[in-house]
PDB file of C-alpha atoms and ligand atoms in Angstrom:
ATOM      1  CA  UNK F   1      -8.857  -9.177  13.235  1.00 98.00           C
ATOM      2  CA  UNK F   2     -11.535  -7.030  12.297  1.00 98.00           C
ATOM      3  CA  UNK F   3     -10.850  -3.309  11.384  1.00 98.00           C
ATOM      4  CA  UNK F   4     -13.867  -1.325  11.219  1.00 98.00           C
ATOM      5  CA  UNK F   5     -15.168   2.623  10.179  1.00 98.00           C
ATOM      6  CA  UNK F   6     -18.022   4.284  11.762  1.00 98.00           C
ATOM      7  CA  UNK F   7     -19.124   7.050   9.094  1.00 98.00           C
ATOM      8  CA  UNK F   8     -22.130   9.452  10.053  1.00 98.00           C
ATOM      9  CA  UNK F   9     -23.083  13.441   9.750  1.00 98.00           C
ATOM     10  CA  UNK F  10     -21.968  14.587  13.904  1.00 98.00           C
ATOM     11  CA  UNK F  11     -24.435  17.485  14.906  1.00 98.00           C
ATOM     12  CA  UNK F  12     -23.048  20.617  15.393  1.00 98.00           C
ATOM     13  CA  UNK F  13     -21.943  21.451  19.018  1.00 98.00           C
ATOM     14  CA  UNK F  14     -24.152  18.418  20.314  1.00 98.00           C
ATOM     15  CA  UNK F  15     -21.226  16.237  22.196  1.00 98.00           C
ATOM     16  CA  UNK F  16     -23.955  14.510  24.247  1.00 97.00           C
ATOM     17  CA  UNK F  17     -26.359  13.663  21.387  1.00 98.00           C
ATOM     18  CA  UNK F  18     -22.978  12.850  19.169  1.00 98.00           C
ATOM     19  CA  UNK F  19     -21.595  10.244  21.988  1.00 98.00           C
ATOM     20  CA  UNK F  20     -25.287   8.685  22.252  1.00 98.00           C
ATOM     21  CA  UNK F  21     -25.836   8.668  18.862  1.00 98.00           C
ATOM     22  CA  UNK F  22     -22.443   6.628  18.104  1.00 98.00           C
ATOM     23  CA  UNK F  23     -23.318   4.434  21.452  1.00 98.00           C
ATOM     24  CA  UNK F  24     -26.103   3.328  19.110  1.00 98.00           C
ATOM     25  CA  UNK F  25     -25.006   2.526  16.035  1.00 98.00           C
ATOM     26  CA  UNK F  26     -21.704   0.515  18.201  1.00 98.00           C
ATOM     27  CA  UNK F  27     -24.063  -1.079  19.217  1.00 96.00           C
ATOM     28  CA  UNK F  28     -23.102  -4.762  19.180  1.00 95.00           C
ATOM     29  CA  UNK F  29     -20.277  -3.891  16.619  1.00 97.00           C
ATOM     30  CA  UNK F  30     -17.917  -7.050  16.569  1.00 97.00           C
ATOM     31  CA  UNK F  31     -14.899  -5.387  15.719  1.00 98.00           C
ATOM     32  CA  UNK F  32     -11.289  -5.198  17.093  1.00 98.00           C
ATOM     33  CA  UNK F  33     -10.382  -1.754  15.713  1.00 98.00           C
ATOM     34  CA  UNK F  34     -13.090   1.537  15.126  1.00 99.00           C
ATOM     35  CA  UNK F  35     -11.750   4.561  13.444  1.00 99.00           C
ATOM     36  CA  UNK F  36     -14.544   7.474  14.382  1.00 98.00           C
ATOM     37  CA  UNK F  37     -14.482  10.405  12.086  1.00 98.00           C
ATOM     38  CA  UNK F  38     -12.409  13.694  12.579  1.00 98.00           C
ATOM     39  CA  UNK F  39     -14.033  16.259  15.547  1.00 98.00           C
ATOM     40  CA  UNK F  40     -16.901  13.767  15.863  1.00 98.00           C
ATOM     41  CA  UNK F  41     -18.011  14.916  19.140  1.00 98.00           C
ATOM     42  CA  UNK F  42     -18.763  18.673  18.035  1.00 98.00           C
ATOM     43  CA  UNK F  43     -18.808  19.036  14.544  1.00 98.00           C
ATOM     44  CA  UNK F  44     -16.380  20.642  11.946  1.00 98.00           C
ATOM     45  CA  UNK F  45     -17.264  23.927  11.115  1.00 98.00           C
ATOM     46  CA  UNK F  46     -17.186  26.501  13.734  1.00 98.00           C
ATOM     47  CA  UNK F  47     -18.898  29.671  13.532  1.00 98.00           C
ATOM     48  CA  UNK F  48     -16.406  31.178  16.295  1.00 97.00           C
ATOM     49  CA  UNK F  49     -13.858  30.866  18.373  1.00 97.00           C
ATOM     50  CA  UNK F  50     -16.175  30.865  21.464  1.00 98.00           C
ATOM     51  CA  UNK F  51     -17.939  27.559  19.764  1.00 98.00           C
ATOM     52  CA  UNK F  52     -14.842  25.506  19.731  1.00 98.00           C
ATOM     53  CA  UNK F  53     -14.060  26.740  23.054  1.00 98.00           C
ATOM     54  CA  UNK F  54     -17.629  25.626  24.681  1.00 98.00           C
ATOM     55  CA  UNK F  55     -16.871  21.813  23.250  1.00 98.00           C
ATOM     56  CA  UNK F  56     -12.973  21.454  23.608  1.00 98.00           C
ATOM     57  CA  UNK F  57     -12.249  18.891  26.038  1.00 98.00           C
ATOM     58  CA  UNK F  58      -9.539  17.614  27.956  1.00 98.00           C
ATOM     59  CA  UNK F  59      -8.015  14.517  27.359  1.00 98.00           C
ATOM     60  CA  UNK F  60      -7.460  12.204  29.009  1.00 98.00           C
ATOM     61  CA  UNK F  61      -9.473  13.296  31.889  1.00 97.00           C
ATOM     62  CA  UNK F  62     -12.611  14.636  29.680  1.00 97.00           C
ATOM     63  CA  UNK F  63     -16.056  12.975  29.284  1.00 96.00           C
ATOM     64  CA  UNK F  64     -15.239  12.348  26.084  1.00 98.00           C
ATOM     65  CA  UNK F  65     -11.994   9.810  26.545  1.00 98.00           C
ATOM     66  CA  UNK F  66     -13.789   8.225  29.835  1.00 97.00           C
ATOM     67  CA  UNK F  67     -16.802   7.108  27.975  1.00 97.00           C
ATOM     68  CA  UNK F  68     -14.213   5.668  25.093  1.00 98.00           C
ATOM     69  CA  UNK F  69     -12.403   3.546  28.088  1.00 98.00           C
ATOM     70  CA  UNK F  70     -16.046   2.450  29.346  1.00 98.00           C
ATOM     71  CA  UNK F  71     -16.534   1.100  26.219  1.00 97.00           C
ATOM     72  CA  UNK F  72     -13.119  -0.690  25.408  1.00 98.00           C
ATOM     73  CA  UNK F  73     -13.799  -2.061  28.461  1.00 98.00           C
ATOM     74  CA  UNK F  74     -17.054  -3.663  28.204  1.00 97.00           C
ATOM     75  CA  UNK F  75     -16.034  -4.436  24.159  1.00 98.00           C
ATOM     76  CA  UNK F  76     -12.390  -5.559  24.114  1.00 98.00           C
ATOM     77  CA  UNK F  77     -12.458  -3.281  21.156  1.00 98.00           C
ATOM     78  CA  UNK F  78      -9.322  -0.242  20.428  1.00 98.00           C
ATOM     79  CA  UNK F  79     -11.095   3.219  19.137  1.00 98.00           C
ATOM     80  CA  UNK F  80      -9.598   6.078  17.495  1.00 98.00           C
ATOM     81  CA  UNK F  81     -11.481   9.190  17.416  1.00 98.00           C
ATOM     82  CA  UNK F  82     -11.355  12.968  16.580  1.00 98.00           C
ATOM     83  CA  UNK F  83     -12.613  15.327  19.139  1.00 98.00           C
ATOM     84  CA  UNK F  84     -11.214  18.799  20.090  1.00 98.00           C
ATOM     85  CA  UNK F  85      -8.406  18.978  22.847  1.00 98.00           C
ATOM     86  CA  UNK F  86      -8.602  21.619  25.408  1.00 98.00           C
ATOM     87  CA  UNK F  87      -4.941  22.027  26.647  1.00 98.00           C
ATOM     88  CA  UNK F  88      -3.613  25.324  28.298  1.00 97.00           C
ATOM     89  CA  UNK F  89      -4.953  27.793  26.073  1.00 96.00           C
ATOM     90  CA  UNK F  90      -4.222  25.818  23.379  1.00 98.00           C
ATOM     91  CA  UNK F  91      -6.754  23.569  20.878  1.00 98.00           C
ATOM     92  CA  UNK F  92      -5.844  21.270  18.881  1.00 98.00           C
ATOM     93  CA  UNK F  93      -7.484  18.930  16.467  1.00 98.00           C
ATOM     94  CA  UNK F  94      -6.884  15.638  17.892  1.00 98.00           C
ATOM     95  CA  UNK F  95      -7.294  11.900  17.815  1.00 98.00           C
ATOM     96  CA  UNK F  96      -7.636   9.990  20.996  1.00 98.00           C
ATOM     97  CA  UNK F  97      -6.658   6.243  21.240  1.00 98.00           C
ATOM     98  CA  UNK F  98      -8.502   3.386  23.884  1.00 98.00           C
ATOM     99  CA  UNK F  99      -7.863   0.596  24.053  1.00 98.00           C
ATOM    100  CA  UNK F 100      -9.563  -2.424  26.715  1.00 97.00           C
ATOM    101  CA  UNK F 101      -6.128  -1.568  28.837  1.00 96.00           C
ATOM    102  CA  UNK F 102      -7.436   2.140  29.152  1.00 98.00           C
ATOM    103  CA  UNK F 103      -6.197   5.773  27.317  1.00 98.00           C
ATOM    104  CA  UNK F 104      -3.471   4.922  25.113  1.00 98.00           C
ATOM    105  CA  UNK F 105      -2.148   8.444  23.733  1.00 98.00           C
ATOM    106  CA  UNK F 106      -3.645  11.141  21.258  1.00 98.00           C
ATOM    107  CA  UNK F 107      -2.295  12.303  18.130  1.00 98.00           C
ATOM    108  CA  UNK F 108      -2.811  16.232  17.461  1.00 98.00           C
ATOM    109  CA  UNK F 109      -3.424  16.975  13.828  1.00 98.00           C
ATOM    110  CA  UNK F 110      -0.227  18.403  12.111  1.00 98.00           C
ATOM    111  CA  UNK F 111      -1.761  19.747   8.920  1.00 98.00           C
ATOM    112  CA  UNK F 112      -4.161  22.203   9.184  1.00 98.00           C
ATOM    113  CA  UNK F 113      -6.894  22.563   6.584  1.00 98.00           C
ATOM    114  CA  UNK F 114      -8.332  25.830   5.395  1.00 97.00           C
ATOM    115  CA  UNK F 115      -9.906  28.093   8.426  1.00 97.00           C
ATOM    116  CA  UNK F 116      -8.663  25.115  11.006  1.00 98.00           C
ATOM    117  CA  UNK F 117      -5.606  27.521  10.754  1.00 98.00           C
ATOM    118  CA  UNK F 118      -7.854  30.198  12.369  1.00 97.00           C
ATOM    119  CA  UNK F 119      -8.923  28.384  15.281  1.00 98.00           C
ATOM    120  CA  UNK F 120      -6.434  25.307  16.728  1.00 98.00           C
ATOM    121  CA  UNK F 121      -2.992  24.905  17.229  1.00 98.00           C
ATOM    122  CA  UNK F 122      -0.867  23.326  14.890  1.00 98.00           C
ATOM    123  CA  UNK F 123       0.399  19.701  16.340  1.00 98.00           C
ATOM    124  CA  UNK F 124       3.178  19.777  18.416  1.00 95.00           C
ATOM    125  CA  UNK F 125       4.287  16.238  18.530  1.00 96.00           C
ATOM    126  CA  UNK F 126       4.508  14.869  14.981  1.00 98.00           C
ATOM    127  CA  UNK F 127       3.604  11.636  14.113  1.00 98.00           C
ATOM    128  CA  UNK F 128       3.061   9.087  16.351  1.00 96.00           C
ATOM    129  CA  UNK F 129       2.839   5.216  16.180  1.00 98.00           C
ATOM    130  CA  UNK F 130       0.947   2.858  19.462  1.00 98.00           C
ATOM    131  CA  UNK F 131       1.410  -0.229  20.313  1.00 98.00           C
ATOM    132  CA  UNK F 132      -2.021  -2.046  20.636  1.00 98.00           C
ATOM    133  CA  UNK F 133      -4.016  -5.480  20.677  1.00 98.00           C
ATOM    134  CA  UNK F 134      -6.677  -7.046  18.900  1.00 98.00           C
ATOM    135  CA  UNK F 135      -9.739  -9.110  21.287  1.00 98.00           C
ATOM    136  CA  UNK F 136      -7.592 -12.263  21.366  1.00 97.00           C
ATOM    137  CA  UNK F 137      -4.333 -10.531  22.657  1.00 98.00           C
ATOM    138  CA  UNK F 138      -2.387 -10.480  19.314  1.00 98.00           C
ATOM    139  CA  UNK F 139      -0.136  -6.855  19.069  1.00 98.00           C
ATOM    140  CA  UNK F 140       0.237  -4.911  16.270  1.00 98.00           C
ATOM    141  CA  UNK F 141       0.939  -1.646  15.673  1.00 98.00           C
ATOM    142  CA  UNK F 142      -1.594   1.547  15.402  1.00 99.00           C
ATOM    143  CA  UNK F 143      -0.179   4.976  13.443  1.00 98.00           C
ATOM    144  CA  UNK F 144      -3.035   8.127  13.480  1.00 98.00           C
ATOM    145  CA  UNK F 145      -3.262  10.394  10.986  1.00 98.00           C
ATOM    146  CA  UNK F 146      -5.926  13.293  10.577  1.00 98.00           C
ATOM    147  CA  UNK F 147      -8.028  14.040   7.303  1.00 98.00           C
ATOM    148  CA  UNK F 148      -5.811  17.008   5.439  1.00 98.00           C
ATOM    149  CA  UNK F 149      -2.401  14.722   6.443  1.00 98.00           C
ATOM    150  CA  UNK F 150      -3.428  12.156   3.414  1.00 98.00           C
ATOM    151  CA  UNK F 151      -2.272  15.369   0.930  1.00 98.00           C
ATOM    152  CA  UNK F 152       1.603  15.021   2.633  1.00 98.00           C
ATOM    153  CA  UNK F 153       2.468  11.952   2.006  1.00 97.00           C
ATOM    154  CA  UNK F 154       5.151  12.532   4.409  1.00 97.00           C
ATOM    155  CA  UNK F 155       2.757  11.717   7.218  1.00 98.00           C
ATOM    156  CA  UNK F 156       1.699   8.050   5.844  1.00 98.00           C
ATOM    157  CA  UNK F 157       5.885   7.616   5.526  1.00 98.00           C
ATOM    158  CA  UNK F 158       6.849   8.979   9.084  1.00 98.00           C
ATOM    159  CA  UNK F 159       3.978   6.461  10.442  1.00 98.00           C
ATOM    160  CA  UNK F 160       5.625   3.447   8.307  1.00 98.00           C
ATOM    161  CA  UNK F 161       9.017   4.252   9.245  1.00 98.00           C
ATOM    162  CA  UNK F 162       8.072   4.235  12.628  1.00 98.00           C
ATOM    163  CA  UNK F 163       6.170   0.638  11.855  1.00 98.00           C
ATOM    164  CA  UNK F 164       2.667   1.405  11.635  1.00 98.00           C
ATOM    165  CA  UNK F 165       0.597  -1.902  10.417  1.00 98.00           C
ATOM    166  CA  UNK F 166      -2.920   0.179  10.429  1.00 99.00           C
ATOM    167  CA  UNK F 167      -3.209   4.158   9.620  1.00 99.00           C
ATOM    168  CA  UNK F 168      -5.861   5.402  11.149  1.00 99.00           C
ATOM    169  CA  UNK F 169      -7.290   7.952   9.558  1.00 98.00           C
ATOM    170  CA  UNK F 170     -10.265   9.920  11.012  1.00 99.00           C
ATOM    171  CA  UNK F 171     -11.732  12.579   8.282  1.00 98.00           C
ATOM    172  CA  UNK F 172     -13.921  15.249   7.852  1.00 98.00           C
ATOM    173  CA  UNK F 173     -13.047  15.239   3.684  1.00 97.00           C
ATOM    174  CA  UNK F 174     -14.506  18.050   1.493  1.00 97.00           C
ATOM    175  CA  UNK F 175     -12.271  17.518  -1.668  1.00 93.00           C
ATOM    176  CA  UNK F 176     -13.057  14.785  -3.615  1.00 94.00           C
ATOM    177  CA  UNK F 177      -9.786  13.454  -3.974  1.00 95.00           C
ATOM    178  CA  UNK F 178      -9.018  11.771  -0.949  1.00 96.00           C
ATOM    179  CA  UNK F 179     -10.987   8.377  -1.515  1.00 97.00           C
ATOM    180  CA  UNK F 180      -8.608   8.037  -4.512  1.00 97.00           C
ATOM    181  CA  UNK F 181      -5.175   8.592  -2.927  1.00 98.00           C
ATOM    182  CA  UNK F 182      -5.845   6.600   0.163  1.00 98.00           C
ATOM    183  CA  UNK F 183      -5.233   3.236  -1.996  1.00 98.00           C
ATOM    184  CA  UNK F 184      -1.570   4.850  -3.163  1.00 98.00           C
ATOM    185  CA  UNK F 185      -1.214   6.089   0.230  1.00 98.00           C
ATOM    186  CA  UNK F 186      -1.388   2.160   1.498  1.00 98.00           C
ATOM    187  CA  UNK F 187       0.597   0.992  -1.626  1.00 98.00           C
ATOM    188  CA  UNK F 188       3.524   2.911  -1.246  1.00 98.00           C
ATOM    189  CA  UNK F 189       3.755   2.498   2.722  1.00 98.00           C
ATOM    190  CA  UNK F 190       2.761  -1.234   2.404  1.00 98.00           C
ATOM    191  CA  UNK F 191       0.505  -0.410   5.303  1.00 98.00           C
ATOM    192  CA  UNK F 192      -3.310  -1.283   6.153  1.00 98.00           C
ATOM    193  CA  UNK F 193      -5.347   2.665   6.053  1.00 99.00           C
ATOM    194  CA  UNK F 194      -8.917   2.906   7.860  1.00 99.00           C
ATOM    195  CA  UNK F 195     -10.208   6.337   6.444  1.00 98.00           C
ATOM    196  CA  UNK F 196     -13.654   7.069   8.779  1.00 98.00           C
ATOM    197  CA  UNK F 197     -15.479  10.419   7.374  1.00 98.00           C
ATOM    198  CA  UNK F 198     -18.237  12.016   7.715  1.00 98.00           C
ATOM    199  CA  UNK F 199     -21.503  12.934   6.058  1.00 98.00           C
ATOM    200  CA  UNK F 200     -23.771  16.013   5.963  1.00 98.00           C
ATOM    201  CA  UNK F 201     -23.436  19.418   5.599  1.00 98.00           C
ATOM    202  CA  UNK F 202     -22.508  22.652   7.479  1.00 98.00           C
ATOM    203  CA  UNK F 203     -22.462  26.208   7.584  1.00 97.00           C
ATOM    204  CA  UNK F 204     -20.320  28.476   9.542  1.00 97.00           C
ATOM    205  CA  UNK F 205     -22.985  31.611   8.444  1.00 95.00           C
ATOM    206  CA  UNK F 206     -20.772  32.679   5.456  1.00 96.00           C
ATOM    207  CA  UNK F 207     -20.174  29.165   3.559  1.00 97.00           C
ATOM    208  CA  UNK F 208     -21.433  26.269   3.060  1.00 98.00           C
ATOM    209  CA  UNK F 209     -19.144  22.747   3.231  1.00 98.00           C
ATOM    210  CA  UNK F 210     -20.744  19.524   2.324  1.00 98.00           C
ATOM    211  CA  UNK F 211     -18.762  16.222   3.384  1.00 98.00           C
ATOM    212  CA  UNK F 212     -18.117  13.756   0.986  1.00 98.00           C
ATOM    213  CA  UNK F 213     -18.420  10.153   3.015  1.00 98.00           C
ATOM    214  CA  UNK F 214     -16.858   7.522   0.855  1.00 98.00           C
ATOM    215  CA  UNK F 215     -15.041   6.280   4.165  1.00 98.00           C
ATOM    216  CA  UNK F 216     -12.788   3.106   2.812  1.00 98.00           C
ATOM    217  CA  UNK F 217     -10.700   0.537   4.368  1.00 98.00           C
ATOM    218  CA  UNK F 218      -7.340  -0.371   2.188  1.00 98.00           C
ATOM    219  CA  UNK F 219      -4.975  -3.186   2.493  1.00 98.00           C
ATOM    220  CA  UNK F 220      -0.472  -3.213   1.955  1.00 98.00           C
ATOM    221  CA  UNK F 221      -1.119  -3.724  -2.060  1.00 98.00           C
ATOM    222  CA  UNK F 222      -3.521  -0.590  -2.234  1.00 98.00           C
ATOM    223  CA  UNK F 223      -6.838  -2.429  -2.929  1.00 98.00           C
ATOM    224  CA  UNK F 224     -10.066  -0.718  -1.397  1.00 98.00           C
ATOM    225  CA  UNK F 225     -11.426  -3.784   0.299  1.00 98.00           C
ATOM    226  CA  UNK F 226     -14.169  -2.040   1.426  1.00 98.00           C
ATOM    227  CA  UNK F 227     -16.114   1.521   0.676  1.00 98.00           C
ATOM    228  CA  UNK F 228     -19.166   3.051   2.020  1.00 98.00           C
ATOM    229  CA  UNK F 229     -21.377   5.413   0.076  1.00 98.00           C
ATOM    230  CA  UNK F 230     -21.292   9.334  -0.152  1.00 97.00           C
ATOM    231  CA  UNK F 231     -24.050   9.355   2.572  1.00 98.00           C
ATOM    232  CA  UNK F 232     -25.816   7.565   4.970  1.00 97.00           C
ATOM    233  CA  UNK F 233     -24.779   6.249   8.340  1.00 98.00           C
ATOM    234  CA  UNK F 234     -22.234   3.198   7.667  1.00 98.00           C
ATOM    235  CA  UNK F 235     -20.403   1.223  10.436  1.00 98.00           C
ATOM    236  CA  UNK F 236     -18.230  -0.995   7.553  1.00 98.00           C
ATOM    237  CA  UNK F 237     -15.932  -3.681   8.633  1.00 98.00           C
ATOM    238  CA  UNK F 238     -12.963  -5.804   6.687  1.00 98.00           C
ATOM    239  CA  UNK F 239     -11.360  -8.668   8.392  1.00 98.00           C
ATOM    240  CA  UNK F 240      -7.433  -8.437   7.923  1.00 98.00           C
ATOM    241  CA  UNK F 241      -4.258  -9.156   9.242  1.00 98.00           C
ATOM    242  CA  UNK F 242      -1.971  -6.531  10.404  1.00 98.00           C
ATOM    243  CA  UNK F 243       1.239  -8.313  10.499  1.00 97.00           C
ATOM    244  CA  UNK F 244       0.784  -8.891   6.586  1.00 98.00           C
ATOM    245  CA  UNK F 245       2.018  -5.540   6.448  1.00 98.00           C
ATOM    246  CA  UNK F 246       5.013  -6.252   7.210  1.00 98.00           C
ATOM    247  CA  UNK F 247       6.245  -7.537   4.496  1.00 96.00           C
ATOM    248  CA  UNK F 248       7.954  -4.935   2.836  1.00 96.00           C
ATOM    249  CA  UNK F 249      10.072  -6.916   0.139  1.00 97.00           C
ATOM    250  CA  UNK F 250       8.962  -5.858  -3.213  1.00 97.00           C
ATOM    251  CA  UNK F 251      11.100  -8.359  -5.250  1.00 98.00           C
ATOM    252  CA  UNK F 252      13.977 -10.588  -4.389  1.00 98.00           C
ATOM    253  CA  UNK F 253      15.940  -6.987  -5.223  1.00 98.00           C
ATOM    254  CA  UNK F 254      13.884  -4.483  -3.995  1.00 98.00           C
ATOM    255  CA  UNK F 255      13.031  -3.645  -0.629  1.00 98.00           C
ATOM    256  CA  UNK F 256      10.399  -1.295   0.374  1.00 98.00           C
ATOM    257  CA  UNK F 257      12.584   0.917   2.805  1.00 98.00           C
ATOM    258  CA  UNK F 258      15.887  -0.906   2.006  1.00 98.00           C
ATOM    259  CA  UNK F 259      15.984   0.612  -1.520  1.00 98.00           C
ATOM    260  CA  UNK F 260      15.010   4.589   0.352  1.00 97.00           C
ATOM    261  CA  UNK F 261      17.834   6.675  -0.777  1.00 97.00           C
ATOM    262  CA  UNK F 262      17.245  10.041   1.498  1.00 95.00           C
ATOM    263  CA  UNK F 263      20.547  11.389   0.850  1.00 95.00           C
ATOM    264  CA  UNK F 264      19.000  11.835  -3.012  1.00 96.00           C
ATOM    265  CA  UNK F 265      15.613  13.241  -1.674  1.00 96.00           C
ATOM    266  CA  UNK F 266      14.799  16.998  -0.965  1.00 93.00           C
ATOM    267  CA  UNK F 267      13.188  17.444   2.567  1.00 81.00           C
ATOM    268  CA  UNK F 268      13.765  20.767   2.872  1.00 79.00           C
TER     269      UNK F 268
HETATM  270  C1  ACM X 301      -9.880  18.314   6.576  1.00 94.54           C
HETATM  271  O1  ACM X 301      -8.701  18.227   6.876  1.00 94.54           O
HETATM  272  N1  ACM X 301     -10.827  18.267   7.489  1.00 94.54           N
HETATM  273  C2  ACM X 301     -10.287  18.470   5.171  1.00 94.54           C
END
């Protein structure tokens, strides 16, 4: 199958011109899988409260998820993509997944990062693991993961142990160091990672945050098979097999979560 990223710089608080903007460069994407970057509908750095408010959407009822299910339908293609989830009172920092078959689930960022903490709810539901298709009908299984998770590598673990294939992984990275854990992250999970950020820069009036791209696809024995620059607009595709992941043996000995000892481990 082919597992693709879609990296570009979102406008701030333009969901309309965001959702067009990605309806062109889909355009014709051949691709079974399409990890959209973190908050991609609104933008990432919110000058108040009343911003995030004014683009948090429902899910799955919102405009947002529908047009997602539109396009699965007409594509045969699964999407994961960051938006923010009106829900109560409550918004979170969340990744919706549709497939051709319609609104599969969300996952709701766990991990805050910097003044995230000011503004959405933490997620409520931990991590969470979907079962999915490629175009010809062949299952495998989908984990989500958002941006800040990559720096607990408890969240890449929960998803294995739960028997992710692919981590999905929509961004919105500022620190540099993310491009170079994601490999390790893959390597140690035995697990295929699609990491789609975002370019650009934005201000919330007081600072200044500039997005580092470098959106990369990595496969179970942490090679980067794929990428994309610091900037520019990048819809980058790797053809892979998801059940390879499975193989967890690491010699005849060893076994990937055979050999986990967690009554030796602090988790506390
Ligand atoms: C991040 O979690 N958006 C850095």
């Amino acid at each position: 199958m082919k597992a693709a990223f879609l990296q570009f710089a979102p406008q701030y608080l333009e969901v309309e011109a965001n959702l067009d903007y990605v309806a062109g460069l889909l355009e014709g994407a051949d691709a079974d899988l399409i990890v959209l970057p973190e908050l991609f509908t609104s933008g990432y750095f919110f000058k108040s409260k009343d911003d995030l408010a004014a683009v948090a959407e429902s899910v799955p009822d919102g405009p947002t998820t529908r047009r997602f299910e539109a396009w699965a339908r007409a594509t045969g293609a699964t999407y994961v993509a960051g938006l923010p989830e009106r829900d109560g009172e409550a918004v979170y920092n969340s990744a919706v997944v549709v497939s051709s078959e319609g609104f599969v689930g969300t996952y709701r960022k766990v991990h805050l990062f910097y003044e995230e903490k000011t503004l959405f709810a933490p997620g409520d539901r931990g991590f969470r693991v979907f079962d999915v298709q490629d175009r010809v009908g062949n299952a495998y299984r989908l984990g989500v993961m958002i941006c800040f998770d990559w720096y607990f590598p408890e969240a890449a673990r929960s998803l294995a142990l739960q028997g992710a294939d692919i981590i999905a992984h929509p961004a919105n990275l500022v620190r540099k160091d993310c491009p170079r854990a994601m490999p390790i992250r893959a390597l140690e999970n035995h697990v295929f990672t699609v990491t789609a950020n975002r370019t650009g820069q934005e201000s919330n009036g007081r600072e200044m945050l500039t997005f580092i791209g470098k959106s990369e696809i990595c496969d179970p024995v942490g090679e980067i098979l794929l990428r994309a620059d610091r900037t520019g607009d990048h819809l980058g595709l790797a053809e892979i097999d998801p059940l390879t992941a499975r193989d967890r043996q690491i010699t005849a000995h060893n076994h990937l979560f055979g050999d986990r000892r967690p009554d030796s481990y602090a988790l506390q």
